[in-house]
Tab-separated table of N, CA and C and ligand atoms in Angstrom:
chain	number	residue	atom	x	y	z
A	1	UNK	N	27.910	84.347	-87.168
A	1	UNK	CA	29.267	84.268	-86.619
A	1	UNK	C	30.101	83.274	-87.428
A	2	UNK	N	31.270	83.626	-88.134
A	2	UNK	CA	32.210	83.062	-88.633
A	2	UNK	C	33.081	81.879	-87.397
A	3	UNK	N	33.342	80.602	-87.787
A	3	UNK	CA	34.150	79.716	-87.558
A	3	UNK	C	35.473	79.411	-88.161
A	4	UNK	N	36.369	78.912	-87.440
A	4	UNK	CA	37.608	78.675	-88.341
A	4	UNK	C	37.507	77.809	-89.543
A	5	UNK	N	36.681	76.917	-89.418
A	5	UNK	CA	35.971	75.995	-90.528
A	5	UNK	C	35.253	76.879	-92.069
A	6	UNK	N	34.731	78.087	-91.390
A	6	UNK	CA	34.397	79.084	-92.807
A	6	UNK	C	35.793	79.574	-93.502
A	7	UNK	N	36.628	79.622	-92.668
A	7	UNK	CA	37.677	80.838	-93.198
A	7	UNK	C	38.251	79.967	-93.814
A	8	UNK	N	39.015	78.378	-93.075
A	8	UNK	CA	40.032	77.877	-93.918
A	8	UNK	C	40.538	78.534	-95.301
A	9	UNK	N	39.418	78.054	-96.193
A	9	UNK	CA	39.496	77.840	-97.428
A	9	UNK	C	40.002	79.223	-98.454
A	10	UNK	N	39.076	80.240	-97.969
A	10	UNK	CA	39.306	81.701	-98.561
A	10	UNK	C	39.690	82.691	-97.880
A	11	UNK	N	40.083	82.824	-96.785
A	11	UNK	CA	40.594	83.366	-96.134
A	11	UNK	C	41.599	83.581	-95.343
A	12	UNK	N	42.975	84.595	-95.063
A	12	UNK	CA	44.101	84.691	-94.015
A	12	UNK	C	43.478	85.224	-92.967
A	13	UNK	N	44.310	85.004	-92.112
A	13	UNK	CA	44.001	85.629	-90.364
A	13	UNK	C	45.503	86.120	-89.997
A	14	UNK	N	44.903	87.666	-89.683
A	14	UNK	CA	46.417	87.771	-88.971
A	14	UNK	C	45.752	88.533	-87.403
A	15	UNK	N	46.811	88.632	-86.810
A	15	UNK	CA	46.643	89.336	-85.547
A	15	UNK	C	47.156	90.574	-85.527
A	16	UNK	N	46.664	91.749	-84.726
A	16	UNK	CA	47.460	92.676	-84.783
A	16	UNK	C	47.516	93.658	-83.416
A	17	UNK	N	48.213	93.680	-82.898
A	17	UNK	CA	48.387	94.368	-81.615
A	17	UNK	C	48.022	96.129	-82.131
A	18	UNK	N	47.733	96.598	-81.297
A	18	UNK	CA	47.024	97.534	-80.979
A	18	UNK	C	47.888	98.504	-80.696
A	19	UNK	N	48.618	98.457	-80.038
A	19	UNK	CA	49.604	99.249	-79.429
A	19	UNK	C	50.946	99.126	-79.933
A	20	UNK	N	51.675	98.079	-80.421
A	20	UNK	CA	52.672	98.113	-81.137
A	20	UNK	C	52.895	98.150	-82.536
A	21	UNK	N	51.314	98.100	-83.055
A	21	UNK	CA	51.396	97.740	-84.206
A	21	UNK	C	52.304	96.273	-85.101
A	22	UNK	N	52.085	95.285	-84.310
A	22	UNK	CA	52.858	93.869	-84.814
A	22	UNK	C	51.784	93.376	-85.353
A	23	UNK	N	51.828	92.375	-86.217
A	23	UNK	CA	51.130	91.715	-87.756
A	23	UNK	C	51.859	90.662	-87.286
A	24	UNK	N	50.529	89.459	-87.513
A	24	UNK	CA	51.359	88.013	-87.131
A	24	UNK	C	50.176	87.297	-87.830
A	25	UNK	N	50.436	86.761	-88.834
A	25	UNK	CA	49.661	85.762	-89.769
A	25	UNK	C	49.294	84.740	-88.926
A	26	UNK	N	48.269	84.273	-88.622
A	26	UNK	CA	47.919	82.942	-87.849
A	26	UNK	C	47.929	81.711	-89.065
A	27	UNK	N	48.204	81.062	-88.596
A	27	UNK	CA	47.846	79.230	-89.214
A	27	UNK	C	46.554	79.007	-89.041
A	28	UNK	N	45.934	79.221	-90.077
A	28	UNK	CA	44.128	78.952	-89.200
A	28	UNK	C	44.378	76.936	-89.646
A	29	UNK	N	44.826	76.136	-90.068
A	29	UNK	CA	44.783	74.912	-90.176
A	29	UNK	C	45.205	74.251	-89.112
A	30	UNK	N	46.160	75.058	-88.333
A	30	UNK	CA	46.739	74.573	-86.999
A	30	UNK	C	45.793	74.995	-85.570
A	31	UNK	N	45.359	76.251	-85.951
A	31	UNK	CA	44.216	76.371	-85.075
A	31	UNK	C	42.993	75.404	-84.748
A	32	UNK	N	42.687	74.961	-85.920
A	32	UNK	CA	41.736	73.839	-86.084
A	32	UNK	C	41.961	72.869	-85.701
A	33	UNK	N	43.745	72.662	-85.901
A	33	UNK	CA	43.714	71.233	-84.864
A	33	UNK	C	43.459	71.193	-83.378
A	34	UNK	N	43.993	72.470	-82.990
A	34	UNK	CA	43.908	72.743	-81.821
A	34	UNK	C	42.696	73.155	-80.840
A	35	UNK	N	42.104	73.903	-81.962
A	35	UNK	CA	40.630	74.414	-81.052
A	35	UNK	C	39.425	73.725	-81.945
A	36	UNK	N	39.650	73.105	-82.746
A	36	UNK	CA	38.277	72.587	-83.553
A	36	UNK	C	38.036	73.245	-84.645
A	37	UNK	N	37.356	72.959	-85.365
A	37	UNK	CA	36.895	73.755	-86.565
A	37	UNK	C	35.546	74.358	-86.539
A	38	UNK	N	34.807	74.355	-85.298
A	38	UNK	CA	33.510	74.701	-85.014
A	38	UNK	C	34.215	76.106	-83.876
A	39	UNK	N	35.089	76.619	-83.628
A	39	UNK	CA	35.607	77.723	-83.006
A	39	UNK	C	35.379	78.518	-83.241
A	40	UNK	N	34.497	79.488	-82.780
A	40	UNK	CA	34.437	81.147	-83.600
A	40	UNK	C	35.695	82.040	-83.309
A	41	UNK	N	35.609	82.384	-84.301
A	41	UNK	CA	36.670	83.463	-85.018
A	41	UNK	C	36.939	84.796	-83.551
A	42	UNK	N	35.235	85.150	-83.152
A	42	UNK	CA	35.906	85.679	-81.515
A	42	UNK	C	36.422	85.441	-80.731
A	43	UNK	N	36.317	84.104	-80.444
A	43	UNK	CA	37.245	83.289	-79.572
A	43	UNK	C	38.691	83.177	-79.706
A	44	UNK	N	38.910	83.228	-81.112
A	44	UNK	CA	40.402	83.571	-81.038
A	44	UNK	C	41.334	84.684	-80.756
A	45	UNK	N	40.247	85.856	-81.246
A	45	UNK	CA	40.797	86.899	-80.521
A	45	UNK	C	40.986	87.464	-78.820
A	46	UNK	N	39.946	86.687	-78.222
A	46	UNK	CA	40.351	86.384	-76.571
A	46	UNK	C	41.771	85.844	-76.145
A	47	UNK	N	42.166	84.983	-76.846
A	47	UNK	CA	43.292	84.048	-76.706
A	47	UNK	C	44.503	84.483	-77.368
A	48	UNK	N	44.483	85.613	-77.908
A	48	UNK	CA	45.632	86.318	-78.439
A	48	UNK	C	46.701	87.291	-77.258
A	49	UNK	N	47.601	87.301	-77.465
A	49	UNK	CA	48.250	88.024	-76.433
A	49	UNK	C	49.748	88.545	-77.486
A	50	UNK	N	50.209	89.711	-77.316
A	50	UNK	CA	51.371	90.319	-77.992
A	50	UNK	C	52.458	89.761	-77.616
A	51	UNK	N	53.413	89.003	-78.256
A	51	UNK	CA	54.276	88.653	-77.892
A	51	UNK	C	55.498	89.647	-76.956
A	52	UNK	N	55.480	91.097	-77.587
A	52	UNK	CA	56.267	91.663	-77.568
A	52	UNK	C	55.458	92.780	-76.261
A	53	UNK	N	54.353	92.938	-75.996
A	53	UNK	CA	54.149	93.784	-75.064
A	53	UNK	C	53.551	93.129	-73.913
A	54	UNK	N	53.251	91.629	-74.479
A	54	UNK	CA	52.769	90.662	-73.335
A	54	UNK	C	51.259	91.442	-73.002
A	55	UNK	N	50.981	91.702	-73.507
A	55	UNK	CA	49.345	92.582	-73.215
A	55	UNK	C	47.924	91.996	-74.285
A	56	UNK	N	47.072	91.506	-73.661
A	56	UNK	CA	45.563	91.507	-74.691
A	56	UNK	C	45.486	92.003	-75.315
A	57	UNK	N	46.057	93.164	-76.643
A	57	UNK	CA	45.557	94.061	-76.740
A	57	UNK	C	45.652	93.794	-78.692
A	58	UNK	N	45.680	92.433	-78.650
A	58	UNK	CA	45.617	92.124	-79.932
A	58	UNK	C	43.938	92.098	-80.746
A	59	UNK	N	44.079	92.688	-81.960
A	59	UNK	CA	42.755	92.477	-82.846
A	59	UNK	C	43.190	91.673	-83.890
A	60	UNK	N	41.894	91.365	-84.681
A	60	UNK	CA	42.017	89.898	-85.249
A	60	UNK	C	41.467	90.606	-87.033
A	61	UNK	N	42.760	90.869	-87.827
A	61	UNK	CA	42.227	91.052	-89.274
A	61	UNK	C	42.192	89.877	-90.229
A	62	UNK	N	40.926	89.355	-90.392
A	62	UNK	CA	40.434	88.984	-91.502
A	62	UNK	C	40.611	89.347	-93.254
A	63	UNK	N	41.485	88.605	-93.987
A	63	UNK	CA	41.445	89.230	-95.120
A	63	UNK	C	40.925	88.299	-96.381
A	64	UNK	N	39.829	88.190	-97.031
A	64	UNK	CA	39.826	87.740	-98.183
A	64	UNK	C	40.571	87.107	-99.289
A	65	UNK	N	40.907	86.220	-99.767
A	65	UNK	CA	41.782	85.823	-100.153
A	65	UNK	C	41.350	84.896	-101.445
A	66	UNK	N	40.367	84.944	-101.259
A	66	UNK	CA	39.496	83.684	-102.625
A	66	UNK	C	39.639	82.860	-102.278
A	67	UNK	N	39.221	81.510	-102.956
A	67	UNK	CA	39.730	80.358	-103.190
A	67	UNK	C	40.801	79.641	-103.827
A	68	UNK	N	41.657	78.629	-103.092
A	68	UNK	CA	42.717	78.221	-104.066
A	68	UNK	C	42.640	78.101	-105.468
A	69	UNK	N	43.537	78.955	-106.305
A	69	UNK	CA	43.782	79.102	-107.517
A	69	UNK	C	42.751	80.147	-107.929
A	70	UNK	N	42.399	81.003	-106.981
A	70	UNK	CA	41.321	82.084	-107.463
A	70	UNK	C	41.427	83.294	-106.685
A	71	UNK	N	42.592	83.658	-106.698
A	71	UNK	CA	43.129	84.425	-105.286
A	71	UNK	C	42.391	86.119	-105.733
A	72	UNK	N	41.944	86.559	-104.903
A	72	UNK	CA	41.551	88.242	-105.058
A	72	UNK	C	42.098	88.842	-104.010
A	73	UNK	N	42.455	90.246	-104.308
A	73	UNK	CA	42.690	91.136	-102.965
A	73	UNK	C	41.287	91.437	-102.810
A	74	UNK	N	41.309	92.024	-101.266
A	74	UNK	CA	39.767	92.459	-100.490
A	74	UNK	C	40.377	91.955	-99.485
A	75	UNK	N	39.784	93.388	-98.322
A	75	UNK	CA	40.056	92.983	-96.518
A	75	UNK	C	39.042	93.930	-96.033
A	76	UNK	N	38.654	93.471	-94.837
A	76	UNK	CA	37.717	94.145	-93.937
A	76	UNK	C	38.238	93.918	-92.613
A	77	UNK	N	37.859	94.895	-91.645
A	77	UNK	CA	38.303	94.162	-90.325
A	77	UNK	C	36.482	93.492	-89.532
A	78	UNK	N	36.493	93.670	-88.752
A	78	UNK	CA	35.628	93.280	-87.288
A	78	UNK	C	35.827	93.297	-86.155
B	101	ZN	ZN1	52.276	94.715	-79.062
């Protein structure tokens, strides 16, 4: 299980509702302040909610990103 502490570094997080199709880049550095850096990555998707339909029905895309100054495309979901 991935933590926000794995992703920082090489990885974006966005959210994406299900039903409206909205894309919302998370701050995973601000997350960390907030929930720790030992947080799994499922846990954040519990705590997501659509702004716009007010509904759970958000999923959580993970995208690859490299390391600073070593950027690659590559995405998967989960
Ligand atoms: Zn929505």
């Amino acid at each position: 299980m991935h933590s926000l502490n794995d992703l920082v570094e090489s990885f974006h997080l966005y959210a994406e509702c299900e039903r409206c199709q909205r894309s919302v880049q998370l701050d995973i550095e601000k997350l960390i302040v907030r929930l720790g850096g030992d947080f799994p990555i499922t846990g954040v998707r519990d705590r997501l909610r659509c702004t716009s339909c007010n509904i759970r029905s958000q999923d959580v895309r993970i995208v690859f990103v490299g390391p600073p100054g070593k950027r690659v495309i590559f995405q998967y979901r989960r």
